[in-house]
Amino acid sequence: MKKFADVIVPLPIMGQYTYAIPEELEEKVCAGIRAIVPFGKKKYYTALITRVHEEAPEEYETKEIVETLDEKPILLKRQYDFWQWIADYYLCTLGDVYKAALPSGMKLESETLVEYNPDYEAETTLTEKEQRVLDALSHDTEQCITQLEKATGVKNLLPVINRLLEKGALYIKEELKRSYKPRTEVFIRFSESVRDENDLHQLFNALTRAPKQLAALMKYVELSGWVRPGCLLKEVSRKTLLQEANVTPAIVSGLVEKHIFELYHQEVGRLAKGILHTVPLNPLSEAQQKAYNEIIQSFVSKQVCLLHGVTSSGKTEIYIHLIEQVLRTGKQVLYLLPEIALTTQITERLRKVFGNRLGIYHSKFPDAERVEIWQKQLSEHDYDVILGVRSSVFLPFRRLGLVIVDEEHENTYKQQDPAPRYHARNAAMVLASMSGAKTLLGTATPCIETYYNATHGKYGFVELTERHQQIQLPEIEVVDIKELNRKKRMTAQFSPLLLQKIREALEQKEQVILFQNRRGFAPMIECRTCGWVPKCKNCDVSLTYHKGLNQLACHYCGYTELVPKSCPACGGVELVSRGFGTEKVEDSIKEIFPDARVARMDLDTTRTRTAYERIIDDFEAGKTDILIGTQMVSKGLDFDRVSVVGILNADSMLNYPDFRSYERAFQLMAQVAGRAGRKNKRGLVVLQTKQPDLPLIHEVVTNDYARLFHEQIEERRLFRYPPFYRLIYVYLKHRKQEVLDQAADLMANVLRQGLGERILGPDLPPVARIQTLYIKKIMIKVEQQASISKVRTYLRQVQRMFAEDERFRSLLVYYDVDPM
Ligand code: ADP
Ligand code: ZN
Ligand code: ZN
């Protein structure tokens, strides 16, 4: 019988395609492996096989699979089930999930850009095709695969490229991460000639007439704790050896020439290959032990548990104990962190305890490294603990026992663009339950829905109300800046109280954090004469002024232009800025405190992971006095010397037209306040606002989460929001406003026919045009008791109807399920 395979292609296409399996591949094909398939005109993709069968499709003539890439499945059955859940729940395609799940190197397509690795040295002979690719790339070092096919005259290069990637001769070009340069250092190891202690002793004897080389050698043995090849306590960098042995680089080079040492490059901070020292766990305090026991207890009857613990109460310590416990049973742990919080701080804490049983998965890591981790997770030597961001829920886990979602309230767990627009916390809970694992959610400021579920019996609920060693929560002083503005007593963005406290902190060599949730210099500029405001030409927003770059920038599409010298509307030359962002705060602070060492942390200053780490490291080491930043400075960082935190303008967080804006403002302020005062003394937070009487401000001051919750939950009930209703936003986008209006009205009508009152809109979203596309939004509110799967089925039907309508050919429709 002729055999066929159903495959997922990395394209936003509903359903799967069936390909014929040529006879010579029949033995090799099975579900879960990748194969190269032709698709469309002369294009090839890496597809994923999901099923092998003997049913020829009736609607179309099948094409043939070109080649298989794997001998064993790279996707476990359980992962495939998880993909299907994501596609179904978040109303996207399996192709979307496939694209999000696999690192680029594992899903080559004709458009993939590859580049030459200049450091590559062939270890085995290359095939003729492989050689031709490398030759072509030596002329033009980065090309897409289609280009290479032309240049080499080879028809389908995907399998060849794939092999070259595996050999390390090529890289995937990573457009967005171009600026990523791993911090590498030169390390030293013994060459293969040094196999055991005998060899070593012979060397010692041989080197008696080169005392400096001998000294370097002995120092190396001491520092590395070398026992035999592959077994050492610590990797030793050349720099360290030079310092410690007090020799010149020429001495080490001499040892390399004698084939005793080898040099290798390694990214600093990556896991050592040898055996590492690990330290015993900190014993838990009484309160922590109690919380730990309660968590274990709750897992007896519940799938999920919320650990609500104030900042610095030792949640991380509890996680570490739980991980240890789970590892003892032979299971794995996935530890999720929000993208930006994945700092060296937490990595180092976990690494100290778990050594090389810990793997780290980050979107800013080079693709090759992510491929490596994926493959490792499929092998017998998989990591026991994965510390990772959102996308690590897609990694293969063969024996998952626990998922920890730290800072579970963070909205960066929700992917906004592109599809799948999944929420990693919620997806992780599903993954865990599919794997027979438990989920622990931890935070000081829970998401309203999570807290509701925890206090209504759906999740376990454990609280930690005191900080470790009874360090006090910071004192929060509210300053009414409306009043001060009126009396003209503000200096730039600072109240007299805040300035005084900053000054005192600096005098006592303490540190200050200033928080303003807006980057750039000013959110807009305006002509003083006629009120003209520069707008983005692609989007419906005003441009943000970036003074350092003398630029106006759109924060939605990235469009930039130079700041005009005069107003194009009236010719006036006085352009004034309105509002302020972190850049302006930095400017003012430097003017007021010229001797202070100031750093700024926001999206503009942290384009690369290393830049981000450097700012944190410097602040930790006391090389910076004042750290100014957006919400990035609020993310679970521990600093010991911060005595003052300034929240410059609480109001800017409250004016978003979103049902979550109060909740989020509370979370941000509570989190950033939590950075103040650590080991030595009580910290101070100066909270500047124009609305000091707002209940929310009072709740922040008294750290009264329960009260915030009760207020918010009543509003949610009243206005039909989560957790009482599920939300789905339908977005429609089109280049032409008329077509969009027509489509949106029609769609809302059709949806109303099936779903009635649950449909609201169409409305204009806050930004109604982005990247030259007009946008409309339809909101669907589904009561908790109703069948959400019926709603999804109906939505898909309606979408198909629109897809077949000639008038709406280039209409984009997508869904945001459980929007954040
Ligand atoms: P959270 O995660 O709740 O913010 P952490 O676990 O980071 O709290 O704890 C805050 C600080 O207190 C950290 O520096 C941590 O090392 C220390 N700490 C907490 N619990 C213990 C413990 N049981 N033993 C030693 N140090 C602890
Ligand atoms: Zn003007
Ligand atoms: Zn724009």
PDB file of N, CA, C and O in Angstrom, residues 469-490:
ATOM      1  N   GLN A 469      13.846  37.465  58.030  1.00  0.00           N
ATOM      2  CA  GLN A 469      14.486  38.156  59.152  1.00  0.00           C
ATOM      3  C   GLN A 469      13.767  39.432  59.557  1.00  0.00           C
ATOM      4  O   GLN A 469      14.369  40.401  60.002  1.00  0.00           O
ATOM      5  N   GLN A 470      12.472  39.398  59.369  1.00  0.00           N
ATOM      6  CA  GLN A 470      11.615  40.502  59.838  1.00  0.00           C
ATOM      7  C   GLN A 470      12.053  41.893  59.366  1.00  0.00           C
ATOM      8  O   GLN A 470      11.764  42.885  60.028  1.00  0.00           O
ATOM      9  N   ILE A 471      12.769  41.949  58.267  1.00  0.00           N
ATOM     10  CA  ILE A 471      13.079  43.276  57.729  1.00  0.00           C
ATOM     11  C   ILE A 471      11.753  43.950  57.405  1.00  0.00           C
ATOM     12  O   ILE A 471      10.847  43.337  56.860  1.00  0.00           O
ATOM     13  N   GLN A 472      11.635  45.230  57.785  1.00  0.00           N
ATOM     14  CA  GLN A 472      10.351  45.894  57.596  1.00  0.00           C
ATOM     15  C   GLN A 472      10.082  46.234  56.138  1.00  0.00           C
ATOM     16  O   GLN A 472      11.003  46.538  55.381  1.00  0.00           O
ATOM     17  N   LEU A 473       8.828  46.226  55.794  1.00  0.00           N
ATOM     18  CA  LEU A 473       8.455  46.744  54.471  1.00  0.00           C
ATOM     19  C   LEU A 473       8.730  48.243  54.477  1.00  0.00           C
ATOM     20  O   LEU A 473       8.730  48.879  55.526  1.00  0.00           O
ATOM     21  N   PRO A 474       8.975  48.821  53.308  1.00  0.00           N
ATOM     22  CA  PRO A 474       9.354  50.236  53.295  1.00  0.00           C
ATOM     23  C   PRO A 474       8.204  51.152  53.736  1.00  0.00           C
ATOM     24  O   PRO A 474       7.038  50.807  53.641  1.00  0.00           O
ATOM     25  N   GLU A 475       8.616  52.306  54.181  1.00  0.00           N
ATOM     26  CA  GLU A 475       7.634  53.333  54.508  1.00  0.00           C
ATOM     27  C   GLU A 475       7.329  54.088  53.212  1.00  0.00           C
ATOM     28  O   GLU A 475       8.236  54.401  52.452  1.00  0.00           O
ATOM     29  N   ILE A 476       6.072  54.371  52.973  1.00  0.00           N
ATOM     30  CA  ILE A 476       5.717  55.055  51.730  1.00  0.00           C
ATOM     31  C   ILE A 476       5.124  56.421  52.049  1.00  0.00           C
ATOM     32  O   ILE A 476       4.143  56.530  52.772  1.00  0.00           O
ATOM     33  N   GLU A 477       5.753  57.462  51.530  1.00  0.00           N
ATOM     34  CA  GLU A 477       5.233  58.817  51.732  1.00  0.00           C
ATOM     35  C   GLU A 477       4.632  59.335  50.444  1.00  0.00           C
ATOM     36  O   GLU A 477       5.272  59.334  49.396  1.00  0.00           O
ATOM     37  N   VAL A 478       3.394  59.802  50.542  1.00  0.00           N
ATOM     38  CA  VAL A 478       2.709  60.306  49.359  1.00  0.00           C
ATOM     39  C   VAL A 478       2.911  61.809  49.260  1.00  0.00           C
ATOM     40  O   VAL A 478       2.799  62.527  50.253  1.00  0.00           O
ATOM     41  N   VAL A 479       3.252  62.260  48.071  1.00  0.00           N
ATOM     42  CA  VAL A 479       3.439  63.693  47.868  1.00  0.00           C
ATOM     43  C   VAL A 479       2.460  64.176  46.808  1.00  0.00           C
ATOM     44  O   VAL A 479       2.389  63.601  45.713  1.00  0.00           O
ATOM     45  N   ASP A 480       1.709  65.220  47.140  1.00  0.00           N
ATOM     46  CA  ASP A 480       0.723  65.758  46.220  1.00  0.00           C
ATOM     47  C   ASP A 480       1.396  66.731  45.250  1.00  0.00           C
ATOM     48  O   ASP A 480       1.664  67.880  45.596  1.00  0.00           O
ATOM     49  N   ILE A 481       1.654  66.287  44.044  1.00  0.00           N
ATOM     50  CA  ILE A 481       2.415  67.166  43.134  1.00  0.00           C
ATOM     51  C   ILE A 481       1.526  68.183  42.419  1.00  0.00           C
ATOM     52  O   ILE A 481       2.021  69.137  41.835  1.00  0.00           O
ATOM     53  N   LYS A 482       0.225  67.980  42.502  1.00  0.00           N
ATOM     54  CA  LYS A 482      -0.657  68.993  41.900  1.00  0.00           C
ATOM     55  C   LYS A 482      -0.514  70.294  42.687  1.00  0.00           C
ATOM     56  O   LYS A 482      -0.316  71.375  42.130  1.00  0.00           O
ATOM     57  N   GLU A 483      -0.595  70.135  43.993  1.00  0.00           N
ATOM     58  CA  GLU A 483      -0.442  71.253  44.902  1.00  0.00           C
ATOM     59  C   GLU A 483       0.924  71.924  44.717  1.00  0.00           C
ATOM     60  O   GLU A 483       1.025  73.140  44.576  1.00  0.00           O
ATOM     61  N   LEU A 484       1.957  71.112  44.669  1.00  0.00           N
ATOM     62  CA  LEU A 484       3.309  71.659  44.543  1.00  0.00           C
ATOM     63  C   LEU A 484       3.516  72.360  43.210  1.00  0.00           C
ATOM     64  O   LEU A 484       4.191  73.375  43.123  1.00  0.00           O
ATOM     65  N   ASN A 485       2.902  71.797  42.172  1.00  0.00           N
ATOM     66  CA  ASN A 485       2.995  72.433  40.864  1.00  0.00           C
ATOM     67  C   ASN A 485       2.361  73.816  40.902  1.00  0.00           C
ATOM     68  O   ASN A 485       2.903  74.771  40.350  1.00  0.00           O
ATOM     69  N   ARG A 486       1.221  73.869  41.551  1.00  0.00           N
ATOM     70  CA  ARG A 486       0.489  75.122  41.636  1.00  0.00           C
ATOM     71  C   ARG A 486       1.336  76.169  42.356  1.00  0.00           C
ATOM     72  O   ARG A 486       1.426  77.312  41.952  1.00  0.00           O
ATOM     73  N   LYS A 487       1.996  75.733  43.414  1.00  0.00           N
ATOM     74  CA  LYS A 487       2.826  76.674  44.171  1.00  0.00           C
ATOM     75  C   LYS A 487       4.209  76.841  43.570  1.00  0.00           C
ATOM     76  O   LYS A 487       5.085  77.460  44.174  1.00  0.00           O
ATOM     77  N   LYS A 488       4.418  76.215  42.411  1.00  0.00           N
ATOM     78  CA  LYS A 488       5.709  76.274  41.719  1.00  0.00           C
ATOM     79  C   LYS A 488       6.862  75.835  42.617  1.00  0.00           C
ATOM     80  O   LYS A 488       7.914  76.464  42.684  1.00  0.00           O
ATOM     81  N   ARG A 489       6.650  74.742  43.334  1.00  0.00           N
ATOM     82  CA  ARG A 489       7.706  74.288  44.225  1.00  0.00           C
ATOM     83  C   ARG A 489       8.392  73.015  43.734  1.00  0.00           C
ATOM     84  O   ARG A 489       9.213  72.426  44.425  1.00  0.00           O
ATOM     85  N   MET A 490       8.041  72.602  42.523  1.00  0.00           N
ATOM     86  CA  MET A 490       8.703  71.422  41.962  1.00  0.00           C
ATOM     87  C   MET A 490       9.996  71.837  41.284  1.00  0.00           C
ATOM     88  O   MET A 490      10.052  72.878  40.633  1.00  0.00           O
TER      89      MET A 490
END
